[in-house]
Amino acid sequence: MPDDSLLDDAVRLAEVDTDGLLRAAALAGAQVRATAEAAVEARLDRLEGLKPRAIVLLTRPGLGPAVCHLLSALLAPSCPVPLVVADMVPSWIGPLDVVISHTDDAGDVVLAESIARAGRFGAGVVLTAPEEGPVAAAGAGMAVHLAPRLSVPPGFGFAKAFTTGLLTLRTLGLLEVDTDTLADELDNEAERDHMQHESFVNPAKSLALRLADRTPLLWGLDYVASAVGRHAAQLLATHTGAVCDVASYAQAMSRTALHRSAVAATSGHDLFADPDDLGGAPAPPRALLLAIRSKPGDPDRAHAAATLPGADLIAIAEEITADEPTLAAVLALRFELAALYLGLAAGTAGGSGRYAPATA
């Protein structure tokens, strides 16, 4: 169990965050600016005017799946070309297709082979990956390669990968986004969530406390919010070891036993009952309803409000005014910092990982 008292003790937080993970997460806005500059230098504008036959989003392990599904969700309502989310480049790839991918693993053999295949068949490729290694070599002279400009630990490059995808889609005329506003709002969120701010005024710490003692049910009220929920699940698994359920609310309703459990937990007489007083019974789950898009008369939102009256609603558009990509990125950063606060309090954040050497 996490040490709740640690969250409001900035001195102790700084002492346990020996790897500077909170600072790395807070660099999201700086990553956006650095990525925008790198895109100019890498001549991303060479794709301008291209009318792609298809957009292929490659979901390599790590941040790739969350970024790809979020980009797909943002595009889905109005995209005039097919969107393909896949683990590797499909066999039909051709010169009118555009491939977008991110990895922290410089030696990802599958990705290197996919990038090389896309290049052989003349597809446009936009890649965020380490500067050296087989993946970078596969795209040499062919891909628009945006190497890291800011030093952050592996797994902390969500803003970089997401911005690269957004800039690519904007260059292709498929999505509008203001990267200056995106960077500014991420900076603002990092400031709101700073370790010096106590939990009652710190959105990330408040969220961490809500996630700490129950199994979270991250149910999205729209496609974009559901995609952010997938990223949040990755962050919680990475930094806290916690498991959670992620789904759209429409899908969650089909999980009848779990939905009944959520209804019972949110409609009880004592919403703030101490889990230690449950007499050995498992603590009920905690439903968190996530919203990015605001649709008047949305039936899912109305049904959720009626059946889950005690659920936490996180509607980021009610807090800030910005475009959908920015709202999604801000909510993603809040979950990242919340997961870090929980992980630091529980002693599970940091340490060795797939791309980091084990340490004594």
Short mmCIF file of C-alpha atoms in Angstrom, two decimals:
data_model
loop_
_atom_site.label_atom_id
_atom_site.label_comp_id
_atom_site.label_asym_id
_atom_site.label_seq_id
_atom_site.Cartn_x
_atom_site.Cartn_y
_atom_site.Cartn_z
CA MET A 1 0.00 0.00 0.00
CA PRO A 2 1.29 3.49 -0.78
CA ASP A 3 2.33 5.86 1.96
CA ASP A 4 -0.35 8.55 1.57
CA SER A 5 1.50 10.97 3.84
CA LEU A 6 4.37 11.06 1.34
CA LEU A 7 2.25 12.76 -1.31
CA ASP A 8 2.02 16.02 0.62
CA ASP A 9 5.63 15.99 1.79
CA ALA A 10 7.63 17.63 -1.01
CA VAL A 11 10.96 17.05 0.74
CA ARG A 12 10.42 13.31 1.09
CA LEU A 13 9.05 13.09 -2.46
CA ALA A 14 12.21 14.67 -3.81
CA GLU A 15 14.29 12.26 -1.73
CA VAL A 16 12.58 9.12 -3.02
CA ASP A 17 12.45 10.35 -6.63
CA THR A 18 16.14 9.61 -7.10
CA ASP A 19 15.77 9.12 -10.86
CA GLY A 20 14.01 12.47 -11.41
CA LEU A 21 10.91 10.81 -12.83
CA LEU A 22 8.53 13.63 -11.87
CA ARG A 23 10.76 16.13 -13.65
CA ALA A 24 10.97 13.87 -16.71
CA ALA A 25 7.17 13.73 -16.92
CA ALA A 26 6.93 17.50 -16.43
CA LEU A 27 9.04 18.02 -19.56
CA ALA A 28 6.06 17.09 -21.77
CA GLY A 29 5.59 20.67 -22.98
CA ALA A 30 9.29 20.99 -23.73
CA GLN A 31 9.13 17.74 -25.68
CA VAL A 32 6.37 19.18 -27.85
CA ARG A 33 8.46 22.25 -28.68
CA ALA A 34 11.60 20.22 -29.32
CA THR A 35 9.70 17.81 -31.57
CA ALA A 36 8.21 20.68 -33.59
CA GLU A 37 11.71 22.09 -34.15
CA ALA A 38 13.07 18.65 -35.07
CA ALA A 39 10.27 18.17 -37.59
CA VAL A 40 11.26 21.36 -39.38
CA GLU A 41 14.91 20.33 -39.54
CA ALA A 42 14.04 16.78 -40.67
CA ARG A 43 11.94 18.22 -43.51
CA LEU A 44 8.63 16.72 -42.49
CA ASP A 45 7.15 19.20 -44.95
CA ARG A 46 8.29 16.91 -47.78
CA LEU A 47 4.98 15.10 -47.19
CA GLU A 48 2.97 18.27 -47.75
CA GLY A 49 0.49 17.94 -50.59
CA LEU A 50 0.62 14.13 -50.54
CA LYS A 51 -2.80 12.50 -50.81
CA PRO A 52 -2.16 9.21 -49.01
CA ARG A 53 -3.94 6.03 -49.96
CA ALA A 54 -3.73 4.83 -46.34
CA ILE A 55 -2.18 5.76 -43.00
CA VAL A 56 -0.39 2.89 -41.23
CA LEU A 57 0.18 3.33 -37.49
CA LEU A 58 2.73 0.84 -36.16
CA THR A 59 2.16 -0.28 -32.57
CA ARG A 60 5.50 -1.44 -31.27
CA PRO A 61 5.84 -2.37 -27.56
CA GLY A 62 5.91 0.47 -25.05
CA LEU A 63 4.17 3.73 -25.83
CA GLY A 64 3.40 2.81 -29.44
CA PRO A 65 -0.03 1.19 -28.96
CA ALA A 66 -1.41 4.04 -26.83
CA VAL A 67 -0.15 6.72 -29.22
CA CYS A 68 -1.46 4.92 -32.28
CA HIS A 69 -4.90 4.25 -30.86
CA LEU A 70 -5.18 7.84 -29.67
CA LEU A 71 -4.26 9.20 -33.11
CA SER A 72 -6.75 6.79 -34.67
CA ALA A 73 -9.50 7.91 -32.28
CA LEU A 74 -8.86 11.57 -33.09
CA LEU A 75 -9.03 10.85 -36.82
CA ALA A 76 -11.80 8.28 -36.89
CA PRO A 77 -14.90 10.50 -37.26
CA SER A 78 -13.82 12.29 -40.43
CA CYS A 79 -10.70 10.68 -41.86
CA PRO A 80 -11.06 10.42 -45.66
CA VAL A 81 -8.49 7.62 -45.99
CA PRO A 82 -8.22 4.16 -44.39
CA LEU A 83 -6.45 3.95 -41.03
CA VAL A 84 -4.52 0.77 -40.31
CA VAL A 85 -3.23 0.04 -36.81
CA ALA A 86 -0.82 -2.89 -36.95
CA ASP A 87 2.27 -4.43 -35.35
CA MET A 88 4.16 -4.50 -38.63
CA VAL A 89 3.96 -2.97 -42.11
CA PRO A 90 1.38 -4.86 -44.20
CA SER A 91 2.37 -6.66 -47.39
CA TRP A 92 0.39 -4.26 -49.59
CA ILE A 93 2.39 -1.18 -48.55
CA GLY A 94 3.10 1.14 -51.48
CA PRO A 95 4.30 4.59 -52.55
CA LEU A 96 1.00 6.32 -51.72
CA ASP A 97 0.95 5.11 -48.10
CA VAL A 98 2.36 6.82 -45.01
CA VAL A 99 3.77 4.91 -42.02
CA ILE A 100 4.05 6.46 -38.54
CA SER A 101 5.86 4.70 -35.70
CA HIS A 102 7.59 5.26 -32.36
CA THR A 103 9.97 3.11 -30.34
CA ASP A 104 12.38 3.42 -27.43
CA ASP A 105 14.05 0.17 -28.50
CA ALA A 106 16.86 0.94 -30.94
CA GLY A 107 17.22 -2.76 -31.70
CA ASP A 108 13.58 -3.62 -32.48
CA VAL A 109 14.17 -6.12 -35.28
CA VAL A 110 10.51 -6.32 -36.34
CA LEU A 111 10.27 -2.55 -36.63
CA ALA A 112 13.58 -2.32 -38.50
CA GLU A 113 12.33 -4.88 -41.03
CA SER A 114 9.02 -3.02 -41.38
CA ILE A 115 10.74 0.33 -41.95
CA ALA A 116 13.06 -1.23 -44.52
CA ARG A 117 10.11 -2.84 -46.34
CA ALA A 118 8.19 0.41 -46.41
CA GLY A 119 11.25 2.14 -47.84
CA ARG A 120 11.74 -0.45 -50.57
CA PHE A 121 8.19 0.07 -51.77
CA GLY A 122 8.40 3.86 -51.65
CA ALA A 123 6.06 4.57 -48.73
CA GLY A 124 6.46 7.71 -46.68
CA VAL A 125 7.84 6.92 -43.23
CA VAL A 126 7.86 9.13 -40.12
CA LEU A 127 9.79 7.67 -37.22
CA THR A 128 10.66 8.61 -33.65
CA ALA A 129 13.44 6.35 -32.40
CA PRO A 130 16.91 6.51 -30.87
CA GLU A 131 19.52 8.09 -33.11
CA GLU A 132 21.64 4.95 -33.44
CA GLY A 133 20.82 1.28 -33.96
CA PRO A 134 19.10 -1.04 -36.45
CA VAL A 135 15.82 0.91 -36.49
CA ALA A 136 17.52 4.19 -37.33
CA ALA A 137 19.73 2.45 -39.89
CA ALA A 138 16.69 0.92 -41.61
CA GLY A 139 15.24 4.39 -42.18
CA ALA A 140 18.49 6.13 -43.10
CA GLY A 141 18.14 8.36 -46.15
CA MET A 142 14.47 7.49 -46.54
CA ALA A 143 12.46 8.09 -43.36
CA VAL A 144 11.69 11.39 -41.69
CA HIS A 145 13.54 10.44 -38.52
CA LEU A 146 12.94 12.58 -35.44
CA ALA A 147 15.63 11.55 -32.98
CA PRO A 148 15.24 12.54 -29.31
CA ARG A 149 16.34 16.08 -28.45
CA LEU A 150 15.57 15.97 -24.74
CA SER A 151 17.02 13.35 -22.47
CA VAL A 152 14.21 11.52 -20.69
CA PRO A 153 14.07 7.91 -19.46
CA PRO A 154 12.58 5.27 -21.79
CA GLY A 155 8.80 5.30 -21.54
CA PHE A 156 8.60 9.05 -20.93
CA GLY A 157 8.39 10.09 -24.59
CA PHE A 158 4.61 10.12 -24.99
CA ALA A 159 4.51 13.86 -25.79
CA LYS A 160 7.26 13.43 -28.40
CA ALA A 161 5.63 10.46 -30.13
CA PHE A 162 2.15 12.01 -29.98
CA THR A 163 3.37 15.36 -31.33
CA THR A 164 5.17 13.62 -34.19
CA GLY A 165 1.95 11.89 -35.18
CA LEU A 166 -0.06 15.09 -34.89
CA LEU A 167 2.44 17.08 -36.99
CA THR A 168 2.46 14.36 -39.65
CA LEU A 169 -1.33 14.31 -39.86
CA ARG A 170 -1.43 18.11 -39.96
CA THR A 171 1.11 18.14 -42.79
CA LEU A 172 -1.09 15.69 -44.70
CA GLY A 173 -4.11 17.94 -44.15
CA LEU A 174 -5.94 15.35 -42.06
CA LEU A 175 -6.03 16.98 -38.62
CA GLU A 176 -5.81 20.48 -37.19
CA VAL A 177 -3.71 21.05 -34.09
CA ASP A 178 -2.01 24.04 -32.47
CA THR A 179 1.29 22.73 -31.08
CA ASP A 180 2.05 26.03 -29.32
CA THR A 181 -1.16 25.73 -27.32
CA LEU A 182 -0.47 22.04 -26.77
CA ALA A 183 2.94 22.81 -25.26
CA ASP A 184 1.59 25.67 -23.13
CA GLU A 185 -1.27 23.61 -21.70
CA LEU A 186 1.08 20.74 -20.87
CA ASP A 187 3.30 23.21 -19.03
CA ASN A 188 0.25 24.51 -17.18
CA GLU A 189 -0.80 20.99 -16.19
CA ALA A 190 2.72 20.19 -14.98
CA GLU A 191 2.61 23.33 -12.83
CA ARG A 192 -0.81 22.42 -11.37
CA ASP A 193 0.55 18.95 -10.55
CA HIS A 194 3.89 20.10 -9.09
CA MET A 195 5.09 18.19 -6.02
CA GLN A 196 5.04 21.42 -3.98
CA HIS A 197 1.24 21.65 -4.29
CA GLU A 198 -0.76 19.73 -1.72
CA SER A 199 -3.22 17.07 -2.79
CA PHE A 200 -6.37 19.14 -2.25
CA VAL A 201 -5.24 21.61 -4.95
CA ASN A 202 -3.13 19.21 -7.03
CA PRO A 203 -5.20 17.33 -9.66
CA ALA A 204 -2.63 14.56 -10.13
CA LYS A 205 -2.24 13.91 -6.40
CA SER A 206 -6.02 13.98 -5.95
CA LEU A 207 -6.36 11.45 -8.78
CA ALA A 208 -3.62 9.31 -7.25
CA LEU A 209 -5.52 9.14 -3.96
CA ARG A 210 -8.68 8.07 -5.80
CA LEU A 211 -6.75 5.32 -7.58
CA ALA A 212 -4.88 4.09 -4.51
CA ASP A 213 -7.32 1.93 -2.58
CA ARG A 214 -9.63 0.40 -5.19
CA THR A 215 -9.36 -1.34 -8.55
CA PRO A 216 -9.86 1.45 -11.12
CA LEU A 217 -12.41 1.09 -13.89
CA LEU A 218 -11.31 3.55 -16.57
CA TRP A 219 -14.38 3.82 -18.77
CA GLY A 220 -14.37 6.28 -21.64
CA LEU A 221 -17.46 8.21 -22.66
CA ASP A 222 -16.02 8.77 -26.15
CA TYR A 223 -13.41 7.15 -28.40
CA VAL A 224 -10.68 9.64 -27.57
CA ALA A 225 -11.18 9.31 -23.83
CA SER A 226 -11.14 5.51 -24.12
CA ALA A 227 -7.80 5.75 -25.92
CA VAL A 228 -6.40 7.93 -23.12
CA GLY A 229 -7.65 5.27 -20.70
CA ARG A 230 -5.51 2.68 -22.49
CA HIS A 231 -2.49 4.88 -21.96
CA ALA A 232 -3.41 5.37 -18.30
CA ALA A 233 -3.54 1.59 -17.82
CA GLN A 234 -0.04 1.31 -19.29
CA LEU A 235 1.20 4.03 -16.92
CA LEU A 236 -0.35 2.40 -13.84
CA ALA A 237 1.14 -0.97 -14.78
CA THR A 238 4.53 0.64 -15.39
CA HIS A 239 4.84 2.69 -12.24
CA THR A 240 2.52 1.11 -9.67
CA GLY A 241 1.92 -2.50 -10.60
CA ALA A 242 -1.81 -1.83 -10.35
CA VAL A 243 -4.25 -3.49 -12.70
CA CYS A 244 -7.40 -1.83 -14.00
CA ASP A 245 -10.19 -2.32 -16.47
CA VAL A 246 -10.24 -0.11 -19.57
CA ALA A 247 -13.13 0.12 -22.00
CA SER A 248 -15.59 2.44 -23.63
CA TYR A 249 -18.67 2.85 -21.46
CA ALA A 250 -20.76 1.11 -24.12
CA GLN A 251 -18.42 -1.89 -23.91
CA ALA A 252 -18.35 -1.75 -20.13
CA MET A 253 -22.12 -2.18 -20.01
CA SER A 254 -21.70 -5.55 -21.73
CA ARG A 255 -19.40 -6.70 -18.91
CA THR A 256 -22.46 -7.35 -16.82
CA ALA A 257 -20.96 -8.65 -13.57
CA LEU A 258 -18.32 -5.92 -13.43
CA HIS A 259 -20.85 -3.25 -14.35
CA ARG A 260 -23.18 -4.46 -11.58
CA SER A 261 -20.29 -4.27 -9.14
CA ALA A 262 -19.57 -0.70 -10.22
CA VAL A 263 -23.23 0.26 -9.88
CA ALA A 264 -23.35 -1.20 -6.37
CA ALA A 265 -20.13 0.57 -5.39
CA THR A 266 -21.28 3.97 -6.64
CA SER A 267 -24.83 3.88 -5.34
CA GLY A 268 -24.19 2.68 -1.78
CA HIS A 269 -25.14 4.68 1.28
CA ASP A 270 -21.54 5.25 2.35
CA LEU A 271 -19.43 6.26 -0.64
CA PHE A 272 -16.41 6.91 1.56
CA ALA A 273 -16.43 3.72 3.57
CA ASP A 274 -13.01 2.54 4.75
CA PRO A 275 -11.95 -0.58 2.79
CA ASP A 276 -10.50 -1.94 6.09
CA ASP A 277 -14.04 -2.11 7.46
CA LEU A 278 -15.30 -4.52 4.81
CA GLY A 279 -14.79 -7.57 7.02
CA GLY A 280 -12.41 -9.38 4.68
CA ALA A 281 -14.54 -8.84 1.57
CA PRO A 282 -12.68 -7.47 -1.45
CA ALA A 283 -12.85 -3.72 -1.84
CA PRO A 284 -15.34 -2.68 -4.51
CA PRO A 285 -13.96 -1.17 -7.72
CA ARG A 286 -13.85 2.55 -8.35
CA ALA A 287 -15.40 3.76 -11.62
CA LEU A 288 -13.77 6.73 -13.29
CA LEU A 289 -15.65 8.06 -16.30
CA LEU A 290 -13.35 9.83 -18.77
CA ALA A 291 -14.60 12.42 -21.27
CA ILE A 292 -12.85 14.44 -23.94
CA ARG A 293 -15.59 15.21 -26.44
CA SER A 294 -18.71 17.04 -25.36
CA LYS A 295 -21.77 15.81 -27.25
CA PRO A 296 -25.16 17.28 -26.23
CA GLY A 297 -27.63 14.52 -25.45
CA ASP A 298 -24.96 11.81 -25.52
CA PRO A 299 -26.79 8.61 -24.48
CA ASP A 300 -23.72 6.93 -22.95
CA ARG A 301 -23.02 9.91 -20.72
CA ALA A 302 -26.68 10.15 -19.68
CA HIS A 303 -26.84 6.43 -18.91
CA ALA A 304 -23.57 6.56 -16.95
CA ALA A 305 -24.80 9.51 -14.89
CA ALA A 306 -28.02 7.69 -14.08
CA THR A 307 -26.55 4.29 -13.22
CA LEU A 308 -23.22 5.36 -11.66
CA PRO A 309 -24.16 8.45 -9.63
CA GLY A 310 -21.10 8.19 -7.39
CA ALA A 311 -18.54 7.63 -10.14
CA ASP A 312 -15.72 10.09 -10.66
CA LEU A 313 -16.24 12.09 -13.85
CA ILE A 314 -13.05 13.48 -15.34
CA ALA A 315 -14.18 15.85 -18.10
CA ILE A 316 -11.06 17.78 -18.98
CA ALA A 317 -12.95 20.13 -21.33
CA GLU A 318 -14.70 21.56 -18.27
CA GLU A 319 -11.32 22.65 -16.91
CA ILE A 320 -9.53 24.08 -19.94
CA THR A 321 -10.48 25.33 -23.39
CA ALA A 322 -8.44 23.70 -26.14
CA ASP A 323 -8.66 21.41 -29.16
CA GLU A 324 -9.20 17.67 -28.71
CA PRO A 325 -5.54 16.62 -29.15
CA THR A 326 -4.54 19.06 -26.41
CA LEU A 327 -7.31 17.92 -24.06
CA ALA A 328 -6.23 14.31 -24.59
CA ALA A 329 -2.56 15.10 -23.96
CA VAL A 330 -3.34 17.03 -20.77
CA LEU A 331 -5.40 14.16 -19.37
CA ALA A 332 -2.64 11.72 -20.33
CA LEU A 333 -0.07 13.81 -18.45
CA ARG A 334 -2.31 13.98 -15.38
CA PHE A 335 -2.53 10.20 -15.31
CA GLU A 336 1.23 9.92 -15.80
CA LEU A 337 1.97 12.14 -12.83
CA ALA A 338 -0.72 10.44 -10.72
CA ALA A 339 0.83 7.04 -11.50
CA LEU A 340 4.27 8.39 -10.57
CA TYR A 341 3.03 9.81 -7.27
CA LEU A 342 1.45 6.45 -6.44
CA GLY A 343 4.53 4.54 -7.53
CA LEU A 344 6.87 6.73 -5.51
CA ALA A 345 4.63 6.43 -2.45
CA ALA A 346 4.52 2.62 -2.81
CA GLY A 347 8.16 2.21 -3.76
CA THR A 348 7.37 0.66 -7.15
CA ALA A 349 8.34 3.48 -9.52
CA GLY A 350 11.74 3.54 -11.20
CA GLY A 351 14.29 0.74 -11.24
CA SER A 352 15.18 -1.53 -14.11
CA GLY A 353 13.06 -2.06 -17.17
CA ARG A 354 13.27 -3.58 -20.59
CA TYR A 355 15.44 -0.78 -21.96
CA ALA A 356 17.24 0.08 -18.72
CA PRO A 357 19.95 -2.06 -17.09
CA ALA A 358 19.19 -3.70 -13.76
CA THR A 359 20.84 -1.97 -10.83
CA ALA A 360 21.72 -3.25 -7.38
#
